[in-house]
């Protein structure tokens, strides 16, 4: 090893481990190497002996036992840790790095039975049609960015194994979402170099070590740079038949409408591979409750990505200067938002609906006002933030409408609602009259919002449904 240090990075690391006291002797290091080799060989032989997949459905499902006693113990441990006043102490779930113990720990988590579908709630499901988040509530109403900062702080306080990581996040991040957090959690808010592959890879490593990483990607376009590790986070879970989860939250910001930085800072295309749960919220209250749900899912091994719309972070108003987009902060850790649910806005008697998410909700509400005032058309807006599957609430709601327009903020041809349309049609749940509109299939120029989904796009889409 000593002679190979100069030209073999792996052996150089082994030598460094000995120098730093990780191993007491060369013999101990060699024994560890032999142990890892045996574990890898045995795992390969066990995999080779497994029956071959013979039916398509076998690629979707995985039967994993739920150890309710262990889950109860984990919950008790969390409660104990939550009362610890040392908020900056990192609590790692795995007691040591022995591979057998790690596998036992992962197996004892409460997995779902489908590695490529969102995790179903273990508690009784929440109502699929949610009340408006803008209803008056206790506490001061605030903008989305302030609520985002507060729920991340809440997570770091209540989840000892949570770690926030990204680029310049110790200074507040590019949109000040993490402002002030590093002062209170100096070892748990961590800066990484501008290398999204390394950042995503570190997130996977943290998850496998027993931490709960929250990985901030500063701009949606930059996920392209970390795409390989992004796919690996989902694929490893599937390849291991659910035994190797990579529970984490990815915060994808710098998404959609904006005038700063052109296409590289206003990217509005999304890649949603099987096994990653993707949500895009339109307001601060839903973000808080949805983030709490994302934490629950990440604890159980899921990879959840929140897509954060730049234009909504500091948005206060809906029409004029009405402060209508400010929401109260939802109190109580148990107040979490089920991804199956949707929110309906608009008159009860409306027979036409617009399905959208993120920035599209405001565009659709603006359009609904125009359609009412200028065309005497009543239109409901369905805010459906879950993009990785068709939520049950949407399926239920569409039964009440004769017409529906899907308004997607992503570029046409790259838009997730197109997949929802196909699935709804397969289930025969689409109304007879339906249409789709999306952002133009082009790139976003600097200093302009012409290439984003607009109020006019929604108005024209709804009018086209009228025949």
Short mmCIF file of C-alpha atoms in Angstrom, two decimals:
data_model
loop_
_atom_site.label_atom_id
_atom_site.label_comp_id
_atom_site.label_asym_id
_atom_site.label_seq_id
_atom_site.Cartn_x
_atom_site.Cartn_y
_atom_site.Cartn_z
CA UNK A 1 0.00 0.00 0.00
CA UNK A 2 2.79 2.42 0.88
CA UNK A 3 4.40 1.96 -2.53
CA UNK A 4 1.07 2.51 -4.33
CA UNK A 5 0.04 5.67 -2.48
CA UNK A 6 1.34 8.02 -5.18
CA UNK A 7 -0.63 6.49 -8.04
CA UNK A 8 -3.61 4.69 -6.46
CA UNK A 9 -6.22 6.95 -4.79
CA UNK A 10 -7.90 4.06 -2.95
CA UNK A 11 -4.70 2.87 -1.37
CA UNK A 12 -3.80 6.47 -0.55
CA UNK A 13 -7.03 6.77 1.42
CA UNK A 14 -6.21 3.50 3.22
CA UNK A 15 -2.84 4.88 4.22
CA UNK A 16 -4.44 8.12 5.42
CA UNK A 17 -6.97 6.12 7.49
CA UNK A 18 -4.08 4.41 9.25
CA UNK A 19 -2.27 7.70 9.86
CA UNK A 20 -5.42 9.26 11.35
CA UNK A 21 -5.99 6.33 13.69
CA UNK A 22 -9.09 4.95 12.01
CA UNK A 23 -7.29 1.59 12.05
CA UNK A 24 -4.74 0.56 14.62
CA UNK A 25 -2.51 -1.47 12.30
CA UNK A 26 -2.04 -2.68 8.75
CA UNK A 27 -3.32 -6.09 9.86
CA UNK A 28 -6.55 -4.58 11.17
CA UNK A 29 -7.04 -2.72 7.89
CA UNK A 30 -6.41 -5.91 5.92
CA UNK A 31 -8.93 -7.81 8.06
CA UNK A 32 -11.52 -5.11 7.41
CA UNK A 33 -10.82 -5.29 3.68
CA UNK A 34 -11.25 -9.07 3.77
CA UNK A 35 -14.53 -8.70 5.67
CA UNK A 36 -15.93 -6.24 3.11
CA UNK A 37 -14.85 -8.54 0.28
CA UNK A 38 -16.67 -11.46 1.90
CA UNK A 39 -19.83 -9.40 2.45
CA UNK A 40 -19.80 -8.28 -1.20
CA UNK A 41 -19.19 -11.83 -2.46
CA UNK A 42 -21.93 -13.31 -0.27
CA UNK A 43 -24.39 -10.62 -1.39
CA UNK A 44 -23.58 -11.36 -5.02
CA UNK A 45 -24.05 -15.10 -4.54
CA UNK A 46 -27.34 -14.54 -2.71
CA UNK A 47 -28.59 -12.28 -5.51
CA UNK A 48 -27.50 -14.77 -8.16
CA UNK A 49 -29.52 -17.51 -6.43
CA UNK A 50 -32.74 -15.49 -6.38
CA UNK A 51 -35.50 -16.45 -8.85
CA UNK A 52 -35.47 -14.47 -12.06
CA UNK A 53 -38.21 -11.92 -12.72
CA UNK A 54 -40.74 -13.49 -15.07
CA UNK A 55 -43.69 -11.04 -15.00
CA UNK A 56 -43.90 -7.29 -15.53
CA UNK A 57 -45.73 -6.68 -12.26
CA UNK A 58 -42.74 -8.05 -10.34
CA UNK A 59 -40.72 -5.01 -11.41
CA UNK A 60 -43.16 -2.72 -9.56
CA UNK A 61 -43.86 -4.43 -6.27
CA UNK A 62 -41.77 -5.46 -3.32
CA UNK A 63 -43.10 -7.20 -0.23
CA UNK A 64 -41.39 -5.92 2.89
CA UNK A 65 -42.37 -6.81 6.44
CA UNK A 66 -43.32 -4.03 8.79
CA UNK A 67 -41.85 -4.30 12.26
CA UNK A 68 -44.40 -2.30 14.23
CA UNK A 69 -42.58 -2.84 17.51
CA UNK A 70 -39.39 -1.39 16.09
CA UNK A 71 -41.30 1.56 14.61
CA UNK A 72 -42.80 2.24 18.02
CA UNK A 73 -39.34 2.15 19.57
CA UNK A 74 -38.03 4.51 16.90
CA UNK A 75 -40.88 6.91 17.62
CA UNK A 76 -40.10 6.80 21.33
CA UNK A 77 -36.45 7.48 20.61
CA UNK A 78 -37.41 10.45 18.45
CA UNK A 79 -39.55 11.84 21.24
CA UNK A 80 -36.63 11.53 23.63
CA UNK A 81 -34.26 13.18 21.18
CA UNK A 82 -36.72 16.00 20.52
CA UNK A 83 -36.51 17.02 24.15
CA UNK A 84 -32.75 17.37 23.93
CA UNK A 85 -31.81 21.03 24.24
CA UNK A 86 -28.65 20.57 22.19
CA UNK A 87 -30.27 21.30 18.83
CA UNK A 88 -26.97 21.22 16.94
CA UNK A 89 -26.12 17.66 17.98
CA UNK A 90 -26.51 15.25 15.08
CA UNK A 91 -28.25 12.00 15.98
CA UNK A 92 -27.45 9.11 13.64
CA UNK A 93 -29.96 6.27 13.49
CA UNK A 94 -27.40 3.53 12.79
CA UNK A 95 -25.39 2.55 15.84
CA UNK A 96 -22.35 1.49 13.83
CA UNK A 97 -21.20 0.88 10.29
CA UNK A 98 -21.52 -2.90 10.29
CA UNK A 99 -23.32 -3.77 7.08
CA UNK A 100 -25.55 -6.38 8.71
CA UNK A 101 -26.77 -3.94 11.35
CA UNK A 102 -27.39 -1.31 8.68
CA UNK A 103 -29.51 -3.70 6.68
CA UNK A 104 -31.50 -4.64 9.77
CA UNK A 105 -32.09 -0.97 10.52
CA UNK A 106 -33.34 -0.28 7.00
CA UNK A 107 -35.50 -3.40 6.92
CA UNK A 108 -37.19 -2.37 10.16
CA UNK A 109 -38.33 0.94 8.70
CA UNK A 110 -41.99 1.09 7.75
CA UNK A 111 -41.69 0.71 3.97
CA UNK A 112 -44.53 0.77 1.50
CA UNK A 113 -45.09 -2.20 -0.81
CA UNK A 114 -44.21 -0.41 -4.01
CA UNK A 115 -40.76 1.03 -4.60
CA UNK A 116 -41.85 3.12 -7.57
CA UNK A 117 -45.03 4.71 -6.17
CA UNK A 118 -45.52 7.35 -3.46
CA UNK A 119 -45.72 6.14 0.12
CA UNK A 120 -49.23 5.76 1.45
CA UNK A 121 -49.98 7.31 4.85
CA UNK A 122 -49.88 5.02 7.87
CA UNK A 123 -52.42 7.24 9.65
CA UNK A 124 -56.07 7.57 8.54
CA UNK A 125 -56.06 9.53 5.27
CA UNK A 126 -56.79 13.25 5.35
CA UNK A 127 -59.72 14.65 3.35
CA UNK A 128 -58.87 14.53 -0.35
CA UNK A 129 -60.48 17.92 -0.93
CA UNK A 130 -58.67 20.30 1.40
CA UNK A 131 -59.94 23.63 2.76
CA UNK A 132 -58.38 26.79 1.39
CA UNK A 133 -55.04 27.61 3.08
CA UNK A 134 -56.04 31.28 2.96
CA UNK A 135 -58.80 30.95 5.55
CA UNK A 136 -58.19 33.16 8.62
CA UNK A 137 -56.17 31.44 11.31
CA UNK A 138 -54.20 32.20 14.45
CA UNK A 139 -50.92 34.05 14.14
CA UNK A 140 -49.56 36.57 11.71
CA UNK A 141 -49.89 35.89 8.00
CA UNK A 142 -46.66 35.76 6.05
CA UNK A 143 -45.03 35.18 2.69
CA UNK A 144 -44.03 31.75 1.47
CA UNK A 145 -40.26 32.26 1.91
CA UNK A 146 -40.63 33.08 5.61
CA UNK A 147 -42.75 29.97 6.13
CA UNK A 148 -40.18 27.86 4.27
CA UNK A 149 -37.42 29.10 6.56
CA UNK A 150 -39.52 28.42 9.64
CA UNK A 151 -40.49 24.86 8.68
CA UNK A 152 -36.85 23.97 7.94
CA UNK A 153 -35.92 25.35 11.37
CA UNK A 154 -38.79 23.33 12.85
CA UNK A 155 -37.42 20.20 11.17
CA UNK A 156 -33.88 20.73 12.46
CA UNK A 157 -35.27 21.24 15.98
CA UNK A 158 -37.56 18.21 15.95
CA UNK A 159 -35.57 15.69 13.88
CA UNK A 160 -32.10 15.19 15.42
CA UNK A 161 -30.76 13.31 12.37
CA UNK A 162 -31.79 16.04 9.89
CA UNK A 163 -28.98 17.88 8.08
CA UNK A 164 -29.39 20.75 5.59
CA UNK A 165 -26.85 20.89 2.77
CA UNK A 166 -26.33 22.99 -0.33
CA UNK A 167 -24.33 25.81 -1.91
CA UNK A 168 -23.97 29.03 0.14
CA UNK A 169 -26.73 27.84 2.46
CA UNK A 170 -24.84 28.95 5.57
CA UNK A 171 -25.25 32.52 4.30
CA UNK A 172 -28.96 32.08 3.65
CA UNK A 173 -28.84 30.51 0.20
CA UNK A 174 -29.58 32.23 -3.10
CA UNK A 175 -33.13 33.15 -2.01
CA UNK A 176 -32.52 33.56 1.75
CA UNK A 177 -34.58 30.47 2.53
CA UNK A 178 -31.97 29.34 5.10
CA UNK A 179 -31.33 32.80 6.53
CA UNK A 180 -30.15 32.60 10.15
CA UNK A 181 -30.20 28.79 10.40
CA UNK A 182 -26.43 28.26 10.42
CA UNK A 183 -26.08 30.44 13.53
CA UNK A 184 -28.30 28.07 15.51
CA UNK A 185 -27.26 24.82 13.80
CA UNK A 186 -23.61 25.39 12.82
CA UNK A 187 -22.75 21.72 12.25
CA UNK A 188 -26.07 20.79 10.62
CA UNK A 189 -26.30 23.48 7.94
CA UNK A 190 -23.46 22.61 5.60
CA UNK A 191 -22.00 24.34 2.55
CA UNK A 192 -20.76 22.31 -0.41
CA UNK A 193 -18.80 23.37 -3.49
CA UNK A 194 -20.79 24.20 -6.68
CA UNK A 195 -20.82 20.54 -7.75
CA UNK A 196 -24.33 19.09 -7.85
CA UNK A 197 -23.08 15.56 -8.58
CA UNK A 198 -21.04 15.64 -5.37
CA UNK A 199 -23.89 17.28 -3.48
CA UNK A 200 -26.44 14.65 -4.49
CA UNK A 201 -23.92 11.85 -3.90
CA UNK A 202 -23.19 13.18 -0.42
CA UNK A 203 -26.93 13.24 0.25
CA UNK A 204 -27.15 9.55 -0.65
CA UNK A 205 -24.21 8.81 1.62
CA UNK A 206 -25.72 10.75 4.50
CA UNK A 207 -28.99 8.86 4.10
CA UNK A 208 -27.25 5.50 4.09
CA UNK A 209 -25.32 6.52 7.22
CA UNK A 210 -28.61 7.09 9.05
CA UNK A 211 -29.02 10.85 8.63
CA UNK A 212 -31.97 12.63 7.01
CA UNK A 213 -30.45 14.98 4.43
CA UNK A 214 -32.28 18.00 3.01
CA UNK A 215 -30.42 18.75 -0.22
CA UNK A 216 -30.87 22.19 -1.75
CA UNK A 217 -30.26 22.52 -5.49
CA UNK A 218 -29.89 26.29 -6.04
CA UNK A 219 -31.53 26.42 -9.48
CA UNK A 220 -33.73 23.86 -11.21
CA UNK A 221 -31.45 23.77 -14.26
CA UNK A 222 -28.53 22.75 -12.05
CA UNK A 223 -30.17 19.41 -11.31
CA UNK A 224 -28.98 18.43 -14.79
CA UNK A 225 -25.42 18.56 -13.42
CA UNK A 226 -26.32 16.10 -10.65
CA UNK A 227 -28.68 13.98 -12.76
CA UNK A 228 -26.72 10.73 -12.46
CA UNK A 229 -26.80 10.75 -8.66
CA UNK A 230 -30.41 11.98 -8.70
CA UNK A 231 -31.41 8.86 -10.62
CA UNK A 232 -29.18 6.68 -8.45
CA UNK A 233 -31.06 7.83 -5.34
CA UNK A 234 -34.24 6.25 -6.72
CA UNK A 235 -32.67 3.37 -8.60
CA UNK A 236 -30.75 1.93 -5.64
CA UNK A 237 -33.98 1.47 -3.73
CA UNK A 238 -35.46 -0.47 -6.65
CA UNK A 239 -32.31 -2.51 -7.37
CA UNK A 240 -32.09 -3.62 -3.75
CA UNK A 241 -35.76 -4.65 -3.71
CA UNK A 242 -36.46 -1.96 -1.15
CA UNK A 243 -33.69 -2.96 1.26
CA UNK A 244 -31.49 0.07 0.59
CA UNK A 245 -33.59 3.23 0.89
CA UNK A 246 -32.06 6.65 0.40
CA UNK A 247 -34.56 8.67 2.42
CA UNK A 248 -33.99 12.36 1.72
CA UNK A 249 -35.66 15.61 0.70
CA UNK A 250 -34.45 17.49 -2.37
CA UNK A 251 -35.30 21.20 -2.47
CA UNK A 252 -35.26 22.23 -6.13
CA UNK A 253 -35.49 26.01 -6.27
CA UNK A 254 -34.97 28.61 -9.01
CA UNK A 255 -37.93 27.13 -10.92
CA UNK A 256 -40.24 28.74 -13.48
CA UNK A 257 -41.33 32.39 -13.85
CA UNK A 258 -38.69 35.06 -13.36
CA UNK A 259 -36.61 37.68 -15.17
CA UNK A 260 -33.21 37.03 -13.60
CA UNK A 261 -30.55 34.90 -15.26
CA UNK A 262 -32.47 33.71 -18.32
CA UNK A 263 -33.13 30.03 -18.93
CA UNK A 264 -30.43 28.78 -16.55
CA UNK A 265 -32.18 30.43 -13.58
CA UNK A 266 -35.84 30.10 -14.66
CA UNK A 267 -35.81 26.52 -15.91
CA UNK A 268 -39.30 25.00 -16.23
CA UNK A 269 -38.73 21.37 -17.19
CA UNK A 270 -38.88 18.47 -14.73
CA UNK A 271 -37.56 14.92 -14.79
CA UNK A 272 -39.65 12.57 -12.62
CA UNK A 273 -38.22 9.03 -12.55
CA UNK A 274 -40.01 6.15 -10.78
CA UNK A 275 -39.43 6.20 -7.04
CA UNK A 276 -39.12 9.97 -6.54
CA UNK A 277 -42.13 11.80 -5.13
CA UNK A 278 -42.40 15.30 -6.63
CA UNK A 279 -44.57 18.13 -5.30
CA UNK A 280 -44.90 21.81 -6.22
CA UNK A 281 -46.85 24.01 -3.79
CA UNK A 282 -48.48 27.33 -4.56
CA UNK A 283 -48.52 29.02 -1.13
CA UNK A 284 -46.74 29.13 2.22
CA UNK A 285 -49.24 27.23 4.35
CA UNK A 286 -49.39 24.28 1.96
CA UNK A 287 -45.59 24.30 1.76
CA UNK A 288 -45.26 23.98 5.53
CA UNK A 289 -47.74 21.14 5.79
CA UNK A 290 -46.33 19.44 2.70
CA UNK A 291 -42.75 19.70 3.98
CA UNK A 292 -43.80 17.98 7.21
CA UNK A 293 -45.24 15.17 5.13
CA UNK A 294 -42.03 15.01 3.10
CA UNK A 295 -40.05 14.58 6.34
CA UNK A 296 -42.31 11.70 7.37
CA UNK A 297 -41.82 10.04 3.99
CA UNK A 298 -38.05 10.56 3.98
CA UNK A 299 -37.84 8.95 7.43
CA UNK A 300 -39.44 5.87 5.87
CA UNK A 301 -36.96 5.70 3.00
CA UNK A 302 -38.62 7.78 0.28
CA UNK A 303 -36.91 10.40 -1.87
CA UNK A 304 -39.14 13.49 -2.00
CA UNK A 305 -38.43 16.53 -4.18
CA UNK A 306 -40.13 19.85 -3.53
CA UNK A 307 -40.10 22.13 -6.58
CA UNK A 308 -40.08 25.73 -5.36
CA UNK A 309 -41.41 28.46 -7.66
CA UNK A 310 -39.24 31.58 -7.46
CA UNK A 311 -42.06 34.03 -8.21
CA UNK A 312 -44.16 32.75 -5.30
CA UNK A 313 -41.53 32.98 -2.58
CA UNK A 314 -42.15 36.65 -1.84
CA UNK A 315 -45.61 36.93 -3.39
CA UNK A 316 -48.11 38.88 -1.27
CA UNK A 317 -50.98 39.67 -3.61
CA UNK A 318 -53.46 37.95 -5.94
CA UNK A 319 -55.43 40.89 -7.39
CA UNK A 320 -53.98 44.36 -7.08
CA UNK A 321 -52.49 44.95 -3.64
CA UNK A 322 -54.89 42.78 -1.66
CA UNK A 323 -52.35 40.77 0.43
CA UNK A 324 -54.47 37.75 -0.48
CA UNK A 325 -51.49 35.40 -0.97
CA UNK A 326 -50.29 35.71 2.63
CA UNK A 327 -51.11 32.71 4.82
CA UNK A 328 -50.94 31.95 8.55
CA UNK A 329 -48.29 29.46 9.66
CA UNK A 330 -49.88 26.04 10.37
CA UNK A 331 -49.06 25.20 13.98
CA UNK A 332 -48.42 21.65 15.22
CA UNK A 333 -46.07 19.04 13.79
CA UNK A 334 -49.00 16.69 13.26
CA UNK A 335 -50.61 19.12 10.78
CA UNK A 336 -49.15 17.54 7.65
CA UNK A 337 -50.51 17.56 4.12
CA UNK A 338 -51.27 14.27 2.38
CA UNK A 339 -50.02 14.34 -1.22
CA UNK A 340 -53.25 12.65 -2.33
CA UNK A 341 -55.21 15.82 -1.63
CA UNK A 342 -56.04 18.87 -3.75
CA UNK A 343 -57.52 22.31 -3.04
CA UNK A 344 -60.48 23.71 -4.96
CA UNK A 345 -61.03 27.43 -5.50
CA UNK A 346 -64.07 29.00 -7.16
CA UNK A 347 -67.87 28.78 -7.22
CA UNK A 348 -69.52 25.53 -6.19
CA UNK A 349 -71.71 25.45 -9.27
CA UNK A 350 -68.88 25.66 -11.79
CA UNK A 351 -68.92 22.88 -14.39
CA UNK A 352 -65.51 23.77 -15.87
CA UNK A 353 -62.23 23.25 -13.97
CA UNK A 354 -58.61 24.23 -14.47
CA UNK A 355 -56.08 21.76 -13.03
CA UNK A 356 -52.69 23.27 -12.25
CA UNK A 357 -49.95 23.72 -9.62
CA UNK A 358 -47.27 26.17 -8.48
CA UNK A 359 -47.34 29.48 -10.39
CA UNK A 360 -50.18 28.10 -12.47
CA UNK A 361 -52.59 28.54 -9.56
CA UNK A 362 -52.29 32.32 -9.60
CA UNK A 363 -52.44 32.41 -13.42
CA UNK A 364 -55.60 30.28 -13.34
CA UNK A 365 -57.26 32.40 -10.65
CA UNK A 366 -56.51 35.55 -12.67
CA UNK A 367 -57.99 33.84 -15.73
CA UNK A 368 -61.08 32.73 -13.80
CA UNK A 369 -61.76 36.36 -12.87
CA UNK A 370 -61.49 37.42 -16.53
CA UNK A 371 -63.72 34.56 -17.70
CA UNK A 372 -66.38 35.49 -15.13
CA UNK A 373 -66.33 39.23 -15.82
CA UNK A 374 -65.91 39.20 -19.60
CA UNK A 375 -67.47 35.90 -20.70
CA UNK A 376 -69.91 35.07 -17.87
CA UNK A 377 -68.19 31.70 -17.40
CA UNK A 378 -67.80 30.18 -13.95
CA UNK A 379 -64.54 28.28 -13.58
CA UNK A 380 -63.10 26.38 -10.61
CA UNK A 381 -59.35 26.05 -10.05
CA UNK A 382 -57.96 22.75 -8.74
CA UNK A 383 -54.55 23.13 -7.09
CA UNK A 384 -52.97 19.66 -7.46
CA UNK A 385 -49.37 19.85 -6.16
CA UNK A 386 -48.39 16.16 -6.49
CA UNK A 387 -46.72 15.71 -9.88
CA UNK A 388 -45.36 12.16 -9.63
CA UNK A 389 -48.75 10.49 -9.70
CA UNK A 390 -52.43 11.30 -10.15
CA UNK A 391 -53.63 12.16 -6.62
CA UNK A 392 -56.83 10.53 -5.45
CA UNK A 393 -58.35 13.92 -4.72
CA UNK A 394 -58.05 14.92 -8.37
CA UNK A 395 -59.70 11.72 -9.57
CA UNK A 396 -62.61 12.35 -7.22
CA UNK A 397 -62.97 16.03 -8.05
CA UNK A 398 -63.08 15.58 -11.83
CA UNK A 399 -66.29 13.57 -11.54
CA UNK A 400 -68.04 16.87 -10.71
CA UNK A 401 -67.09 18.66 -13.94
CA UNK A 402 -68.18 18.55 -17.59
CA UNK A 403 -65.01 20.28 -18.83
CA UNK A 404 -61.42 20.41 -17.64
CA UNK A 405 -58.33 22.28 -18.78
CA UNK A 406 -54.89 21.11 -17.62
CA UNK A 407 -52.65 24.18 -17.32
CA UNK A 408 -49.00 23.20 -16.88
CA UNK A 409 -46.22 25.65 -16.04
CA UNK A 410 -43.63 23.31 -17.59
CA UNK A 411 -42.78 23.41 -21.28
CA UNK A 412 -45.19 21.68 -23.65
CA UNK A 413 -43.96 18.17 -24.35
CA UNK A 414 -42.01 18.12 -21.07
CA UNK A 415 -44.99 18.74 -18.79
CA UNK A 416 -45.94 16.33 -15.99
CA UNK A 417 -49.69 16.96 -16.36
CA UNK A 418 -49.50 15.29 -19.78
CA UNK A 419 -48.76 12.04 -17.96
CA UNK A 420 -51.70 12.68 -15.63
CA UNK A 421 -54.00 13.12 -18.63
CA UNK A 422 -52.90 9.76 -20.04
CA UNK A 423 -53.45 8.00 -16.71
CA UNK A 424 -56.86 9.60 -16.17
CA UNK A 425 -57.89 8.60 -19.69
CA UNK A 426 -56.73 5.03 -19.06
CA UNK A 427 -58.94 4.94 -15.96
CA UNK A 428 -61.85 6.53 -17.87
CA UNK A 429 -61.89 9.40 -15.34
CA UNK A 430 -61.50 12.32 -17.75
CA UNK A 431 -64.56 14.43 -18.51
CA UNK A 432 -65.73 14.12 -22.10
CA UNK A 433 -64.49 17.63 -22.92
CA UNK A 434 -60.93 18.37 -21.92
CA UNK A 435 -57.91 20.31 -23.11
CA UNK A 436 -54.33 21.09 -22.22
CA UNK A 437 -52.11 24.16 -22.28
CA UNK A 438 -48.51 24.60 -21.16
CA UNK A 439 -45.56 26.95 -21.39
CA UNK A 440 -44.15 27.32 -24.93
CA UNK A 441 -41.66 24.72 -26.13
CA UNK A 442 -38.71 27.10 -26.18
CA UNK A 443 -36.10 28.62 -23.84
CA UNK A 444 -36.58 31.52 -21.46
CA UNK A 445 -34.85 34.79 -22.43
CA UNK A 446 -33.26 37.16 -19.96
CA UNK A 447 -35.49 39.91 -18.59
CA UNK A 448 -38.80 38.62 -19.98
CA UNK A 449 -41.75 36.47 -18.86
CA UNK A 450 -43.17 35.89 -22.35
CA UNK A 451 -42.25 32.20 -22.37
CA UNK A 452 -44.05 31.19 -19.18
CA UNK A 453 -47.61 29.98 -18.73
CA UNK A 454 -49.83 33.07 -18.64
CA UNK A 455 -53.32 34.16 -17.65
CA UNK A 456 -54.09 34.56 -21.36
CA UNK A 457 -53.05 30.96 -22.09
CA UNK A 458 -55.60 29.75 -19.54
CA UNK A 459 -58.35 32.07 -20.80
CA UNK A 460 -57.84 30.89 -24.39
CA UNK A 461 -57.69 27.25 -23.28
CA UNK A 462 -61.00 27.46 -21.41
CA UNK A 463 -62.72 29.31 -24.26
CA UNK A 464 -61.56 26.63 -26.69
CA UNK A 465 -63.44 24.05 -24.63
CA UNK A 466 -66.70 25.89 -25.21
CA UNK A 467 -66.82 24.83 -28.86
#
